[in-house]
């Protein structure tokens, strides 16, 4: 039994040794591929295929990885993969020369080569390159997997993303789309007069969101610091400073669990616009999502997990109270006390904690009964003040604030406010957060005195929003998990 189980590993070790022996032979003969400094590439695979009529018979130079090889005596075929895809090459001894052909025959799947030749079409109609010369640019000392999909290899795919990108074209396409999504966001906001800025990641007070921070120590100053959990409090300081329209796209860090929608470091975009409110933020969100989908996908209709969502139609706007009434059958306008709220929660089986107030219980009803139904683009508006420490109260009803969360596919995609700019009110809200901290709530905010000082200098009426870029990328690329849109997601150490 032991010998049988060991056999595949022995074979792999022998194959790996053969590759190293080939490299040693090349080096002994003065042909070390790792000594080659550059290769002049004139074309890529897809470019050649798309422009065949123009390039037929002309000389091109490509570079990439050998993904298949079929040797047939004096002539061979191989497929070379580059950034854009794969293209076939015909390598004949009479065209490249006897010595070069011998070297080509010893090349392995996974080797990186430069290839120069004329564009032609084979008898079967495949656009190919008739090689005049082929140069080994890098020797692959490992063996590429034959198939890299399937549940048994999902862990390896995330750990070794470089192999995943080589073996799975759709994975590469996802990350190219992600790059285009972020470029389109920047183009849209720049066109709206926004200015991109960068603010600190290492902070003494990690505020602006309800989340537990990572903590570290700065030796030079002998001070404890935290990694930021949001971008908010620094960007608002810039609004105070008169920059009027600012945004930042950057990593934030939350010391929380891993699941299909959460990674401890993720990409957040926050933007702030002076002299507008949350209604202005709704219009901006709707226009931005439409623009990005059209630019990247060429349509405003997207399909996620088989469900079509239409970004072209006006997004639904509904208050939290109305949504809970619609989906849970409970009207919080008629609930006048905490006692009543607890009673209806008990009746409906909604669990709450002793510290929860009426607004918290309304939010728990929303999470229990409403969230999963918000599939089409929906603005969920007017949250209770208890769960919104940085938001302006509604003048008509101070129990609620001018806030919305943007939902698609039952997920929160963005969170926006008419920003609180009253420093006296803000100090009271911080005080309430400090009390929660004292009661053991690790996600509550500390008082930020410098931020309060900035508000006392004076902040104009302002609308602000935070977007989860990773979730947006998941929806627009039909990716099942956040790890599918993060090139290098957080993974448990293999040593543990």
Coordinates of C-alpha atoms in Angstrom, one line a residue:
X1 CA 0.0 0.0 0.0
X2 CA 2.8 2.4 1.0
X3 CA 4.6 2.0 -2.3
X4 CA 1.5 2.5 -4.3
X5 CA 0.5 5.7 -2.5
X6 CA 4.1 7.0 -2.9
X7 CA 4.2 6.4 -6.7
X8 CA 2.7 9.7 -7.9
X9 CA 5.0 11.7 -5.6
X10 CA 8.0 9.8 -6.9
X11 CA 7.0 10.5 -10.5
X12 CA 6.6 14.2 -9.8
X13 CA 10.0 14.4 -8.1
X14 CA 11.5 12.7 -11.2
X15 CA 9.8 15.1 -13.5
X16 CA 11.0 18.1 -11.4
X17 CA 14.6 16.7 -11.5
X18 CA 14.4 16.4 -15.3
X19 CA 13.5 20.1 -15.5
X20 CA 16.4 21.1 -13.3
X21 CA 18.8 18.9 -15.3
X22 CA 17.6 20.7 -18.5
X23 CA 18.3 24.0 -16.9
X24 CA 21.8 22.9 -15.8
X25 CA 22.6 21.7 -19.3
X26 CA 21.5 25.0 -20.8
X27 CA 23.6 26.9 -18.3
X28 CA 26.6 24.6 -19.0
X29 CA 26.2 25.4 -22.8
X30 CA 26.1 29.2 -22.2
X31 CA 22.4 29.4 -22.9
X32 CA 21.1 30.3 -19.4
X33 CA 17.5 31.7 -19.9
X34 CA 17.8 33.7 -16.7
X35 CA 20.6 35.8 -18.2
X36 CA 18.3 37.2 -20.9
X37 CA 17.4 40.7 -20.0
X38 CA 14.5 41.7 -22.4
X39 CA 12.5 40.7 -25.4
X40 CA 10.9 43.1 -27.8
X41 CA 7.2 42.2 -28.1
X42 CA 5.3 43.8 -31.1
X43 CA 1.9 42.1 -30.7
X44 CA -0.3 40.1 -28.4
X45 CA -2.4 37.0 -29.3
X46 CA -5.9 38.6 -29.5
X47 CA -4.6 41.6 -31.4
X48 CA -3.2 39.2 -34.0
X49 CA -6.4 37.3 -34.3
X50 CA -8.6 40.4 -34.4
X51 CA -6.4 42.0 -37.1
X52 CA -5.6 38.9 -39.2
X53 CA -6.5 40.5 -42.6
X54 CA -4.1 43.3 -41.9
X55 CA -1.3 41.1 -40.4
X56 CA -1.4 38.0 -42.7
X57 CA 2.0 37.3 -44.0
X58 CA 3.6 39.9 -41.8
X59 CA 6.3 39.4 -39.2
X60 CA 5.3 39.6 -35.5
X61 CA 7.0 39.0 -32.2
X62 CA 5.1 37.6 -29.2
X63 CA 6.1 36.4 -25.8
X64 CA 4.3 34.2 -23.3
X65 CA 4.0 30.8 -21.7
X66 CA 3.9 27.4 -23.6
X67 CA 0.6 25.9 -22.6
X68 CA 0.6 22.9 -25.1
X69 CA 3.2 21.3 -27.4
X70 CA 2.8 18.6 -30.1
X71 CA 6.1 17.4 -31.6
X72 CA 5.8 15.7 -35.0
X73 CA 9.4 14.9 -36.2
X74 CA 10.7 17.8 -38.2
X75 CA 7.7 20.1 -37.4
X76 CA 5.7 20.9 -34.3
X77 CA 2.8 22.9 -33.0
X78 CA 2.6 24.8 -29.7
X79 CA 0.2 27.2 -28.0
X80 CA 1.6 30.3 -26.3
X81 CA -0.4 32.2 -23.7
X82 CA 0.1 35.9 -23.1
X83 CA -1.9 38.7 -21.4
X84 CA -4.8 38.5 -24.0
X85 CA -5.2 34.8 -24.5
X86 CA -3.5 32.0 -26.5
X87 CA -2.3 31.6 -30.1
X88 CA -0.9 28.7 -32.0
X89 CA 2.6 28.6 -33.5
X90 CA 4.0 26.3 -36.1
X91 CA 7.7 25.5 -35.4
X92 CA 9.5 23.8 -38.2
X93 CA 13.2 22.6 -38.1
X94 CA 13.8 24.1 -41.6
X95 CA 12.6 27.5 -40.5
X96 CA 14.2 27.9 -37.1
X97 CA 17.4 25.9 -37.8
X98 CA 18.5 22.5 -36.5
X99 CA 20.1 23.7 -33.2
X100 CA 17.2 25.9 -32.3
X101 CA 14.7 23.1 -33.1
X102 CA 16.6 20.7 -30.8
X103 CA 16.3 23.3 -28.0
X104 CA 12.6 23.8 -28.7
X105 CA 11.9 20.0 -28.5
X106 CA 13.4 20.1 -24.9
X107 CA 11.2 23.0 -23.8
X108 CA 8.5 22.2 -21.3
X109 CA 4.9 23.2 -20.7
X110 CA 5.1 26.3 -18.6
X111 CA 8.3 27.6 -20.1
X112 CA 8.2 31.3 -21.1
X113 CA 9.4 32.0 -24.6
X114 CA 9.7 34.8 -27.2
X115 CA 8.6 33.8 -30.7
X116 CA 9.1 35.7 -34.0
X117 CA 7.4 34.7 -37.2
X118 CA 4.9 35.4 -39.9
X119 CA 1.1 35.3 -39.4
X120 CA -0.8 32.7 -41.4
X121 CA -3.9 30.4 -41.2
X122 CA -3.6 26.6 -41.0
X123 CA -5.6 24.2 -43.2
X124 CA -8.1 23.9 -40.4
X125 CA -8.5 27.7 -40.4
X126 CA -6.7 28.4 -37.1
X127 CA -4.8 31.7 -37.1
X128 CA -1.2 30.9 -36.2
X129 CA 2.4 32.2 -36.4
X130 CA 5.0 30.4 -38.5
X131 CA 8.0 30.7 -36.3
X132 CA 11.4 32.0 -37.7
X133 CA 13.0 32.0 -34.2
X134 CA 12.0 30.9 -30.7
X135 CA 13.9 32.0 -27.6
X136 CA 13.6 30.5 -24.1
X137 CA 13.2 33.5 -21.8
X138 CA 12.5 31.7 -18.5
X139 CA 12.6 28.0 -17.5
X140 CA 9.6 26.7 -15.5
X141 CA 11.0 24.4 -12.8
X142 CA 7.5 23.4 -11.5
X143 CA 4.7 21.5 -13.2
X144 CA 1.5 23.3 -14.1
X145 CA -1.7 21.4 -13.0
X146 CA -3.7 19.9 -15.8
X147 CA -6.9 21.2 -14.4
X148 CA -7.1 23.7 -11.6
X149 CA -10.8 23.9 -11.0
X150 CA -12.9 21.9 -8.6
X151 CA -13.7 22.1 -4.9
X152 CA -10.5 20.2 -3.9
X153 CA -8.4 23.0 -5.2
X154 CA -10.2 26.2 -4.2
X155 CA -7.9 26.7 -1.3
X156 CA -4.8 26.3 -3.5
X157 CA -6.3 28.6 -6.1
X158 CA -6.5 31.5 -3.6
X159 CA -3.1 30.7 -2.0
X160 CA -1.4 30.4 -5.4
X161 CA -3.3 33.0 -7.4
X162 CA -0.4 33.1 -10.0
X163 CA -1.3 29.5 -11.0
X164 CA -5.0 30.3 -11.0
X165 CA -4.5 33.2 -13.4
X166 CA -2.4 31.0 -15.7
X167 CA -4.9 28.1 -15.8
X168 CA -8.3 29.9 -15.7
X169 CA -9.1 32.5 -18.3
X170 CA -12.2 33.6 -16.5
X171 CA -10.2 34.4 -13.4
X172 CA -7.9 36.7 -15.3
X173 CA -11.0 38.3 -16.9
X174 CA -12.5 39.0 -13.5
X175 CA -9.4 40.9 -12.3
X176 CA -9.1 42.8 -15.6
X177 CA -12.8 43.9 -15.1
X178 CA -12.0 44.9 -11.5
X179 CA -9.3 47.2 -12.7
X180 CA -11.7 48.7 -15.3
X181 CA -14.4 49.2 -12.6
X182 CA -12.1 51.2 -10.4
X183 CA -10.8 53.2 -13.5
X184 CA -14.4 53.9 -14.5
X185 CA -15.3 55.1 -10.9
X186 CA -12.3 57.5 -11.0
X187 CA -13.3 58.8 -14.5
X188 CA -16.9 59.4 -13.4
X189 CA -16.0 61.3 -10.1
X190 CA -13.2 63.3 -11.8
X191 CA -15.7 64.4 -14.4
X192 CA -18.0 65.5 -11.5
X193 CA -15.3 67.8 -10.1
X194 CA -14.1 65.5 -7.3
X195 CA -10.5 65.4 -6.1
X196 CA -8.8 62.2 -5.2
X197 CA -6.9 62.3 -1.9
X198 CA -5.0 60.0 0.4
X199 CA -5.4 59.9 4.2
X200 CA -3.6 58.0 7.0
X201 CA -3.9 54.2 7.4
X202 CA -2.1 54.2 10.8
X203 CA -4.3 56.2 13.2
X204 CA -4.4 56.8 17.0
X205 CA -8.2 56.7 16.9
X206 CA -9.9 54.3 14.4
X207 CA -13.4 55.9 14.0
X208 CA -16.1 56.4 11.4
X209 CA -17.6 53.0 11.5
X210 CA -18.8 50.3 13.9
X211 CA -16.0 47.8 13.7
X212 CA -13.2 46.3 15.8
X213 CA -9.8 47.6 14.7
X214 CA -6.4 45.9 14.4
X215 CA -3.9 47.3 16.8
X216 CA -0.1 47.8 16.4
X217 CA 2.7 49.6 18.1
X218 CA 4.9 52.3 16.6
X219 CA 8.4 51.8 18.2
X220 CA 9.9 55.2 17.2
X221 CA 7.3 57.1 19.2
X222 CA 6.5 54.3 21.7
X223 CA 2.8 54.7 20.9
X224 CA 0.0 52.2 20.2
X225 CA -1.7 52.8 16.9
X226 CA -4.6 51.2 15.0
X227 CA -5.3 50.4 11.4
X228 CA -8.1 52.6 10.0
X229 CA -11.6 51.0 9.8
X230 CA -13.0 53.8 7.6
X231 CA -11.9 56.9 5.7
X232 CA -14.6 59.2 7.1
X233 CA -13.1 61.5 9.8
X234 CA -10.0 62.6 7.8
X235 CA -12.0 63.3 4.6
X236 CA -14.5 65.5 6.6
X237 CA -11.5 67.5 7.9
X238 CA -10.7 68.2 4.2
X239 CA -14.3 69.4 3.7
X240 CA -13.8 71.8 6.6
X241 CA -10.5 72.9 4.9
X242 CA -12.6 74.0 1.9
X243 CA -11.8 71.2 -0.7
X244 CA -15.6 70.8 -1.3
X245 CA -15.6 67.5 -3.2
X246 CA -13.1 64.8 -2.2
X247 CA -12.9 61.0 -2.5
X248 CA -10.5 58.2 -1.5
X249 CA -10.3 54.6 -2.7
X250 CA -8.2 52.6 -0.3
X251 CA -7.8 49.6 1.9
X252 CA -9.4 49.6 5.4
X253 CA -9.0 47.0 8.0
X254 CA -11.5 45.4 10.4
X255 CA -10.6 42.7 12.9
X256 CA -13.6 40.5 12.2
X257 CA -14.5 37.2 10.7
X258 CA -14.0 35.8 7.2
X259 CA -16.9 34.7 5.0
X260 CA -18.1 35.0 1.4
X261 CA -18.7 38.8 1.8
X262 CA -16.1 39.7 4.4
X263 CA -12.3 39.9 4.4
X264 CA -10.3 41.7 7.2
X265 CA -8.8 44.0 4.7
X266 CA -11.0 45.3 1.9
X267 CA -11.3 48.3 -0.5
X268 CA -13.6 51.1 0.5
X269 CA -14.4 54.2 -1.4
X270 CA -15.7 57.2 0.5
X271 CA -16.6 60.6 -1.0
X272 CA -17.9 63.8 0.5
X273 CA -19.5 66.7 -1.3
X274 CA -20.2 70.1 0.4
X275 CA -23.5 71.9 0.0
X276 CA -25.6 68.7 -0.7
X277 CA -27.4 66.1 1.3
X278 CA -28.3 62.4 1.2
X279 CA -30.7 63.0 -1.7
X280 CA -27.7 64.3 -3.7
X281 CA -25.8 61.2 -2.7
X282 CA -28.7 59.0 -4.0
X283 CA -28.6 60.7 -7.4
X284 CA -24.8 60.4 -7.5
X285 CA -24.9 56.6 -6.6
X286 CA -27.5 55.9 -9.2
X287 CA -25.6 57.7 -11.9
X288 CA -22.3 56.2 -10.9
X289 CA -23.5 52.6 -10.9
X290 CA -25.1 53.1 -14.3
X291 CA -22.0 54.7 -15.7
X292 CA -19.6 51.9 -14.4
X293 CA -21.8 49.1 -15.7
X294 CA -22.2 50.6 -19.1
X295 CA -18.4 51.4 -19.4
X296 CA -17.2 48.0 -18.2
X297 CA -20.0 45.6 -19.3
X298 CA -21.6 47.5 -22.1
X299 CA -25.1 47.2 -20.5
X300 CA -27.0 48.4 -17.5
X301 CA -28.6 45.0 -17.0
X302 CA -26.4 42.7 -14.9
X303 CA -27.0 39.0 -14.0
X304 CA -25.8 37.7 -10.6
X305 CA -26.2 34.1 -9.7
X306 CA -28.9 33.8 -12.4
X307 CA -30.9 36.9 -11.2
X308 CA -31.1 39.9 -13.5
X309 CA -30.8 43.3 -11.9
X310 CA -31.6 46.4 -14.0
X311 CA -29.5 49.5 -13.2
X312 CA -31.2 51.3 -16.0
X313 CA -34.5 51.8 -14.2
X314 CA -34.9 54.3 -11.4
X315 CA -33.8 52.8 -8.1
X316 CA -36.5 52.2 -5.5
X317 CA -36.4 54.5 -2.4
X318 CA -38.1 53.3 0.8
X319 CA -37.8 54.3 4.4
X320 CA -36.7 51.7 7.0
X321 CA -40.0 52.1 8.8
X322 CA -42.0 51.5 5.6
X323 CA -39.8 48.5 4.6
X324 CA -40.4 46.9 8.0
X325 CA -44.1 47.6 7.7
X326 CA -44.1 46.0 4.2
X327 CA -42.1 42.9 4.9
X328 CA -42.7 42.3 8.7
X329 CA -46.2 43.7 9.0
X330 CA -45.1 45.9 12.0
X331 CA -45.5 49.7 11.9
X332 CA -42.9 51.4 14.2
X333 CA -44.8 54.7 13.8
X334 CA -47.3 53.2 16.1
X335 CA -44.7 51.9 18.6
X336 CA -44.2 54.8 21.1
X337 CA -42.0 53.2 23.8
X338 CA -39.1 50.8 24.3
X339 CA -41.4 48.6 26.2
X340 CA -43.7 48.3 23.2
X341 CA -40.8 47.6 20.9
X342 CA -39.5 44.8 23.1
X343 CA -43.0 43.3 23.3
X344 CA -43.5 43.2 19.5
X345 CA -39.9 41.8 19.2
X346 CA -40.8 39.0 21.6
X347 CA -44.0 38.3 19.7
X348 CA -42.1 38.1 16.4
X349 CA -39.1 36.1 17.8
X350 CA -36.6 38.9 17.2
X351 CA -33.7 38.7 19.7
X352 CA -32.4 41.9 21.3
X353 CA -30.0 42.9 24.1
X354 CA -30.7 44.8 27.3
X355 CA -28.8 47.9 26.0
X356 CA -30.9 48.0 22.7
X357 CA -33.2 51.0 22.4
X358 CA -36.3 51.3 20.2
X359 CA -34.3 52.3 17.1
X360 CA -31.9 49.4 17.6
X361 CA -34.9 47.0 17.7
X362 CA -36.3 48.6 14.5
X363 CA -32.9 47.9 12.8
X364 CA -33.1 44.2 14.1
X365 CA -36.5 43.9 12.5
X366 CA -35.0 45.2 9.2
X367 CA -32.1 42.7 9.4
X368 CA -34.5 39.8 10.2
X369 CA -37.3 40.5 7.8
X370 CA -36.3 42.9 5.1
X371 CA -32.7 42.7 3.9
X372 CA -33.0 39.5 1.9
X373 CA -35.8 40.9 -0.2
X374 CA -33.9 44.0 -1.5
X375 CA -32.6 42.3 -4.7
X376 CA -33.2 45.1 -7.2
X377 CA -31.3 48.4 -6.6
X378 CA -32.9 49.9 -3.5
X379 CA -32.2 52.9 -1.3
X380 CA -33.2 52.0 2.2
X381 CA -33.6 55.5 3.9
X382 CA -34.1 57.2 7.3
X383 CA -32.5 55.0 9.9
X384 CA -33.0 55.4 13.6
X385 CA -30.7 57.9 15.4
X386 CA -29.4 55.2 17.8
X387 CA -27.5 53.4 15.0
X388 CA -26.2 56.5 13.2
X389 CA -23.7 58.4 15.4
X390 CA -22.4 60.7 12.6
X391 CA -25.6 61.6 10.8
X392 CA -27.9 64.7 10.7
X393 CA -31.3 64.2 12.3
X394 CA -34.4 64.6 10.2
X395 CA -35.8 68.1 11.2
X396 CA -39.4 66.7 10.8
X397 CA -38.7 63.7 13.1
X398 CA -35.5 63.8 15.2
X399 CA -35.8 60.1 16.2
X400 CA -34.5 59.3 12.6
X401 CA -31.6 60.6 10.5
X402 CA -31.0 61.5 6.9
X403 CA -29.2 58.3 6.0
X404 CA -29.5 55.6 3.4
X405 CA -28.0 52.3 2.7
X406 CA -27.9 51.1 -0.9
X407 CA -28.9 47.5 -1.4
X408 CA -28.6 45.0 -4.3
X409 CA -29.0 41.2 -4.2
X410 CA -29.9 41.6 -0.5
X411 CA -26.5 43.0 0.2
X412 CA -25.5 46.4 1.6
X413 CA -23.5 48.0 -1.2
X414 CA -23.1 51.6 0.2
X415 CA -23.9 53.7 3.2
X416 CA -24.6 57.4 3.0
X417 CA -25.5 60.4 5.2
X418 CA -26.4 64.0 5.3
X419 CA -23.3 64.5 7.5
X420 CA -23.6 65.8 11.0
X421 CA -21.9 69.2 11.1
X422 CA -23.1 70.4 14.5
X423 CA -20.1 70.0 16.9
X424 CA -22.2 70.1 20.1
X425 CA -24.6 67.4 18.8
X426 CA -21.5 65.4 17.6
X427 CA -19.9 65.6 21.1
X428 CA -23.1 64.2 22.6
X429 CA -23.1 61.3 20.1
X430 CA -19.5 60.5 20.9
X431 CA -20.4 60.5 24.6
X432 CA -23.1 58.0 24.0
X433 CA -20.6 55.8 22.0
X434 CA -18.1 56.0 25.0
X435 CA -20.9 54.7 27.2
X436 CA -21.4 51.8 24.9
X437 CA -17.6 51.1 25.0
X438 CA -17.7 51.1 28.7
X439 CA -20.5 48.5 28.5
X440 CA -18.2 46.2 26.4
X441 CA -19.2 47.2 22.9
X442 CA -15.8 46.8 21.0
X443 CA -17.3 48.3 17.9
X444 CA -18.3 51.7 19.4
X445 CA -16.3 54.9 18.6
X446 CA -13.9 56.8 20.8
X447 CA -14.3 60.6 21.1
X448 CA -12.0 62.2 18.5
X449 CA -11.1 65.7 19.9
X450 CA -9.3 66.9 16.8
X451 CA -12.3 66.0 14.6
X452 CA -14.6 67.9 17.1
X453 CA -12.2 70.8 16.8
X454 CA -12.5 70.7 13.0
X455 CA -16.3 70.8 13.3
X456 CA -16.0 73.8 15.6
X457 CA -14.0 75.6 12.9
X458 CA -17.1 75.0 10.8
X459 CA -18.2 72.3 8.2
X460 CA -20.7 73.2 5.5
X461 CA -23.8 71.1 4.9
X462 CA -22.3 67.9 3.4
X463 CA -23.4 64.7 1.8
X464 CA -21.1 61.7 2.2
X465 CA -21.1 58.0 1.1
X466 CA -19.0 54.9 1.6
X467 CA -19.0 52.2 -1.2
X468 CA -17.7 48.6 -0.8
X469 CA -15.7 48.3 -4.0
X470 CA -15.2 44.5 -3.6
X471 CA -19.0 43.8 -3.4
X472 CA -19.5 46.0 -6.4
X473 CA -16.9 44.0 -8.3
X474 CA -18.6 40.7 -7.1
X475 CA -21.9 41.8 -8.6
X476 CA -20.5 43.1 -11.9
X477 CA -18.3 40.0 -12.5
X478 CA -20.9 37.5 -11.2
X479 CA -18.4 36.2 -8.5
X480 CA -19.7 34.0 -5.7
X481 CA -17.3 35.1 -2.9
X482 CA -15.3 38.2 -2.0
X483 CA -12.1 36.0 -2.3
X484 CA -12.9 35.7 -6.0
X485 CA -12.4 39.4 -6.5
X486 CA -9.4 39.9 -4.2
X487 CA -6.1 38.9 -5.9
X488 CA -4.6 37.8 -2.6
X489 CA -7.3 37.2 0.0
X490 CA -6.5 36.6 3.7
X491 CA -5.9 32.9 4.3
X492 CA -5.2 30.9 7.4
X493 CA -1.5 30.2 7.7
X494 CA -0.5 26.7 6.6
X495 CA 1.8 26.4 9.6
X496 CA -1.2 26.3 12.0

